[in-house]
Short mmCIF file of C-alpha atoms in Angstrom, two decimals:
data_model
loop_
_atom_site.label_atom_id
_atom_site.label_comp_id
_atom_site.label_asym_id
_atom_site.label_seq_id
_atom_site.Cartn_x
_atom_site.Cartn_y
_atom_site.Cartn_z
CA MET A 300 42.09 34.39 -18.70
CA ALA A 301 41.60 30.69 -19.36
CA LEU A 302 39.26 28.69 -17.15
CA ASN A 303 39.26 25.08 -15.98
CA CYS A 304 36.34 22.67 -16.03
CA SER A 305 35.24 22.07 -12.44
CA LEU A 306 34.64 18.37 -13.14
CA CYS A 307 37.48 17.20 -15.37
CA GLY A 308 40.01 19.97 -14.65
CA ARG A 309 40.83 20.53 -18.29
CA LYS A 310 41.53 24.07 -19.42
CA LEU A 311 38.77 25.90 -21.28
CA GLY A 312 40.02 28.35 -23.90
CA PHE A 313 38.47 31.75 -24.36
CA PHE A 314 36.62 30.59 -27.45
CA SER A 315 35.89 27.05 -26.33
CA ALA A 316 32.30 25.94 -25.80
CA TYR A 317 31.62 25.72 -22.10
CA GLY A 318 28.65 26.11 -19.79
CA ASP A 319 27.92 27.48 -16.38
CA ASP A 320 28.34 25.18 -13.37
CA VAL A 321 24.64 24.34 -13.11
CA LEU A 322 25.33 21.91 -10.28
CA THR A 323 26.46 24.52 -7.77
CA GLY A 324 25.14 27.73 -9.28
CA ASP A 325 28.56 29.34 -8.73
CA PRO A 326 29.12 31.86 -11.57
CA ASP A 327 32.87 31.63 -11.14
CA LYS A 328 32.86 27.92 -12.00
CA LYS A 329 32.37 26.39 -15.42
CA ILE A 330 31.78 22.90 -16.79
CA CYS A 331 32.77 21.83 -20.28
CA GLU A 332 30.10 20.57 -22.63
CA THR A 333 31.34 16.99 -22.51
CA CYS A 334 31.25 16.90 -18.70
CA LEU A 335 27.81 18.50 -18.72
CA GLN A 336 26.57 15.66 -20.91
CA ALA A 337 28.25 13.05 -18.69
CA ALA A 338 26.77 14.65 -15.55
CA ASP A 339 23.33 14.73 -17.19
CA VAL A 340 23.54 11.00 -17.95
CA ILE A 341 24.52 10.27 -14.34
CA LEU A 342 21.67 12.34 -12.92
CA LYS A 343 19.14 10.66 -15.22
CA LYS A 344 20.41 7.26 -14.06
CA VAL A 345 19.98 8.33 -10.44
CA GLU A 346 16.48 9.58 -11.17
CA LEU A 347 15.55 6.28 -12.85
CA LYS A 348 17.18 4.24 -10.05
CA ILE A 349 19.72 2.73 -12.48
CA PRO A 350 22.91 1.61 -10.68
CA LEU A 351 25.97 3.74 -11.45
CA GLU A 352 29.25 2.28 -12.65
CA ASP A 353 32.85 3.46 -12.40
CA ALA A 354 32.78 4.10 -16.14
CA ASP A 355 30.18 6.82 -15.59
CA PHE A 356 32.82 8.88 -13.77
CA GLU A 357 35.89 8.06 -15.87
CA ARG A 358 35.93 11.45 -17.60
CA PHE A 359 36.06 13.37 -14.34
CA SER A 360 39.12 14.15 -12.28
CA GLU A 361 39.47 12.71 -8.78
CA GLU A 362 38.12 15.94 -7.32
CA GLY A 363 35.32 16.06 -9.90
CA THR A 364 34.32 12.46 -9.18
CA ALA A 365 34.24 13.15 -5.43
CA PHE A 366 32.11 16.23 -6.04
CA MET A 367 29.63 14.40 -8.29
CA LYS A 368 29.18 11.57 -5.79
CA SER A 369 28.69 14.08 -2.98
CA TYR A 370 26.21 16.00 -5.13
CA ILE A 371 24.25 12.81 -5.89
CA GLU A 372 24.06 11.95 -2.19
CA SER A 373 22.77 15.43 -1.34
CA GLU A 374 20.22 15.21 -4.15
CA ASP A 375 19.07 11.81 -2.85
CA GLU A 376 18.62 13.26 0.61
CA GLU A 377 16.62 16.16 -0.80
CA LEU A 378 14.45 13.80 -2.82
CA LEU A 379 14.01 11.63 0.28
CA ASP A 380 12.96 14.67 2.30
CA MET A 381 10.49 15.65 -0.40
CA ALA A 382 9.10 12.11 -0.49
CA GLU A 383 8.76 12.07 3.30
CA GLU A 384 6.96 15.41 3.22
CA ALA A 385 4.61 14.15 0.52
CA ALA A 386 3.96 10.95 2.50
CA ALA A 387 3.27 12.95 5.65
CA ALA A 388 0.82 15.16 3.75
CA GLU A 389 -0.89 12.09 2.31
CA GLU A 390 -1.03 10.45 5.74
CA LYS A 391 -2.58 13.61 7.21
CA ASP A 392 -5.21 13.54 4.49
CA LEU A 393 -5.90 9.88 5.19
CA MET A 394 -6.13 10.57 8.90
CA ASP A 395 -9.19 12.67 8.17
CA HIS A 396 -10.90 9.38 7.33
CA GLU A 397 -9.37 7.26 10.08
CA VAL A 398 -10.78 6.01 13.37
CA GLY A 399 -9.53 5.63 16.92
CA ASP A 400 -7.37 8.54 18.04
CA ALA A 401 -7.44 10.35 14.68
CA VAL A 402 -8.91 13.83 14.29
CA ILE A 403 -11.78 13.63 11.82
CA ASP A 404 -12.84 16.85 10.16
CA ARG A 405 -16.24 15.69 8.84
CA THR A 406 -19.48 15.25 10.72
CA PHE A 407 -22.79 13.75 9.65
CA SER A 408 -26.40 14.05 10.68
CA VAL A 409 -27.68 11.22 12.84
CA ASP A 410 -30.81 9.33 11.78
CA LYS A 411 -31.56 6.50 14.22
CA ASP A 412 -34.32 5.02 12.06
CA GLU A 413 -32.11 4.85 8.97
CA THR A 414 -29.25 3.39 10.99
CA GLU A 415 -31.49 0.70 12.47
CA ALA A 416 -32.89 -0.14 9.03
CA VAL A 417 -29.38 -0.64 7.62
CA LEU A 418 -28.35 -2.66 10.67
CA LYS A 419 -31.30 -5.03 10.16
CA GLU A 420 -30.19 -5.56 6.56
CA LEU A 421 -26.62 -6.30 7.60
CA ARG A 422 -27.61 -8.91 10.16
CA GLY A 423 -28.76 -11.29 7.47
CA MET A 424 -25.81 -10.89 5.09
CA THR A 425 -22.45 -12.52 4.52
CA ASN A 426 -19.32 -10.34 4.47
CA ASP A 427 -19.28 -10.28 0.66
CA LYS A 428 -22.92 -9.19 0.56
CA ILE A 429 -22.24 -6.53 3.18
CA GLU A 430 -19.37 -5.13 1.10
CA GLN A 431 -21.58 -4.98 -1.98
CA TYR A 432 -24.36 -3.38 0.03
CA LEU A 433 -22.12 -0.71 1.56
CA GLU A 434 -20.32 0.14 -1.69
CA GLY A 435 -21.35 3.67 -2.55
CA LEU A 436 -22.84 4.26 0.90
CA VAL A 437 -19.56 4.91 2.67
CA SER A 438 -18.54 8.56 2.74
CA GLU A 439 -16.56 10.41 0.08
CA SER A 440 -13.92 8.42 -1.82
CA ASP A 441 -13.58 5.61 0.70
CA THR A 442 -14.37 2.10 -0.50
CA ALA A 443 -16.54 -0.34 1.38
CA GLU A 444 -13.65 -2.82 1.57
CA SER A 445 -11.17 -0.37 3.11
CA PHE A 446 -13.78 1.00 5.50
CA MET A 447 -14.81 -2.47 6.68
CA ARG A 448 -11.17 -3.54 7.05
CA GLY A 449 -10.44 -0.45 9.14
CA ILE A 450 -13.33 -1.09 11.53
CA ILE A 451 -12.74 -4.84 11.81
CA GLY A 452 -9.06 -4.16 12.51
CA LEU A 453 -9.83 -2.09 15.61
CA SER A 454 -9.11 -3.64 18.98
CA ASP A 455 -12.03 -4.05 21.37
CA GLU A 456 -10.83 -1.00 23.29
CA GLU A 457 -10.57 1.12 20.14
CA LEU A 458 -14.00 -0.01 18.99
CA GLN A 459 -15.52 1.01 22.32
CA GLU A 460 -13.83 4.40 21.99
CA VAL A 461 -15.44 4.88 18.59
CA LEU A 462 -18.83 3.81 19.95
CA SER A 463 -18.65 6.18 22.90
CA GLU A 464 -17.10 9.27 21.32
CA GLN A 465 -17.31 9.34 17.53
CA ARG A 466 -20.92 8.89 16.41
CA GLU A 467 -21.11 12.15 14.45
CA TYR A 468 -18.02 11.27 12.41
CA TYR A 469 -19.80 8.47 10.50
CA ASN A 470 -22.83 8.48 8.26
CA ASN A 471 -25.77 6.26 9.13
CA ALA A 472 -24.69 3.31 6.94
CA GLU A 473 -21.15 3.38 8.37
CA TRP A 474 -22.46 3.57 11.91
CA ALA A 475 -24.77 0.63 11.28
CA PHE A 476 -21.74 -1.46 10.27
CA ILE A 477 -19.85 -0.35 13.38
CA LEU A 478 -22.81 -1.46 15.51
CA TYR A 479 -22.91 -4.73 13.55
CA VAL A 480 -19.23 -5.43 14.34
CA ALA A 481 -19.82 -4.62 18.02
CA GLU A 482 -22.85 -6.95 18.13
CA TYR A 483 -20.88 -9.75 16.49
CA ARG A 484 -18.01 -9.45 18.96
CA ASP A 485 -20.44 -9.44 21.89
CA HIS A 486 -22.11 -12.55 20.45
CA VAL A 487 -18.77 -14.38 20.08
CA ALA A 488 -17.73 -13.41 23.62
CA HIS A 489 -21.10 -14.64 24.94
CA LEU A 490 -20.72 -17.99 23.15
CA LYS A 491 -17.24 -18.43 24.64
CA ASP A 492 -18.56 -17.72 28.12
CA GLU A 493 -21.43 -20.16 27.62
CA LYS A 494 -19.08 -22.89 26.40
CA LYS A 495 -16.76 -22.32 29.33
CA GLU A 496 -19.65 -22.50 31.79
CA LYS A 497 -20.97 -25.66 30.14
CA LEU A 498 -17.52 -27.21 30.22
CA ASN A 499 -17.11 -26.46 33.92
CA ALA A 500 -20.58 -27.87 34.65
CA ASP A 501 -19.99 -31.03 32.63
CA VAL A 502 -16.68 -31.64 34.34
CA SER A 503 -18.36 -31.62 37.72
CA ILE A 504 -21.18 -33.88 36.49
CA LEU A 505 -19.11 -36.42 34.58
CA GLN A 506 -16.27 -36.92 37.00
CA ASP A 507 -16.11 -40.09 39.05
CA ASP A 508 -16.18 -39.78 42.83
CA ASP A 509 -12.88 -41.66 43.02
CA LEU A 510 -11.13 -39.22 40.68
CA ASN A 511 -9.37 -35.97 41.54
CA PRO A 512 -11.58 -33.09 40.30
CA THR A 513 -8.70 -30.60 40.46
CA GLU A 514 -6.57 -32.81 38.24
CA ILE A 515 -9.47 -33.28 35.80
CA ALA A 516 -9.88 -29.50 35.56
CA ARG A 517 -6.15 -29.07 34.99
CA MET A 518 -6.01 -31.71 32.25
CA THR A 519 -9.09 -30.17 30.66
CA GLU A 520 -7.20 -26.92 30.23
CA VAL A 521 -4.17 -28.82 28.90
CA PHE A 522 -6.27 -30.65 26.28
CA ARG A 523 -8.60 -27.77 25.40
CA ASP A 524 -7.00 -27.01 22.01
CA LYS A 525 -6.65 -30.62 20.84
CA THR A 526 -8.64 -32.02 17.93
CA ALA A 527 -11.43 -34.58 18.30
CA GLU A 528 -9.12 -37.26 16.91
CA GLU A 529 -6.43 -36.47 19.46
CA LEU A 530 -8.94 -36.41 22.31
CA LYS A 531 -10.32 -39.82 21.29
CA GLU A 532 -6.81 -41.29 21.26
CA ILE A 533 -6.20 -39.98 24.78
CA ALA A 534 -9.57 -41.23 26.05
CA ASP A 535 -8.86 -44.73 24.71
CA ASP A 536 -5.22 -44.87 25.80
CA ALA A 537 -4.83 -46.70 29.12
CA SER A 538 -1.37 -45.22 29.58
CA TYR A 539 -2.96 -41.88 30.50
CA THR A 540 -4.20 -41.27 34.04
CA PRO A 541 -7.92 -41.74 34.71
CA GLU A 542 -8.21 -37.98 35.25
CA ALA A 543 -6.62 -37.25 31.86
CA ARG A 544 -8.87 -39.74 30.09
CA THR A 545 -11.93 -38.28 31.81
CA ALA A 546 -10.92 -34.77 30.77
CA ALA A 547 -10.54 -35.94 27.15
CA LYS A 548 -13.96 -37.62 27.24
CA ASN A 549 -15.57 -34.51 28.67
CA LEU A 550 -14.06 -32.36 25.94
CA LEU A 551 -15.22 -34.84 23.27
CA ASN A 552 -18.76 -34.57 24.59
CA LEU A 553 -18.67 -30.82 24.02
CA LEU A 554 -17.63 -31.05 20.35
#
């Protein structure tokens, strides 16, 4: 009994060259050699992300074209699923090296003296020098740059969580850097508090008895982010209120 190609619909004689329907695996279906070649070209294009054209399907019947397009879509979904699974596996592997809420499967011995020695070295270095210093000291295949970026990118809350709960998950050099980042943030916060206290004190000292201290404080907050040049213009501009000009002068004195 003669067969028909499942893609083009043409009849296949008993002695004609034809192949199994490799697309569906159905032994009762066959595909002619020409359609097999055309299908192979299409699938290679899909694999290489080359856009398909109508001409790629011109040999196929309407039903064959619909089938091929449906098959391509299903293959794309399968490839997408495989890619997502691979990405998830890679992410899980990376999570073994992450911080914060991640589960870390490695632990290290704690040497306070070694940690303190590394911390002392870090305190006198620039970021570039720190990266060079830590290269090779961070654990396993991690690089100093990626490790430093991960720690620096933590919020204050996340950093405190690491400090309070995750000591054994970092080697002594890594922990020294974590302590260094915590020290730096504390130092910056302290400087901000000192500047704010000094600003509040100077406002009370520099204000004139005839001026409204509440208004001076309000204008100080309004002008706090202005540049020195902008503050000088305000201080010298008689169109501003005395309180505004006083606030600008006070801020200039702090720069």
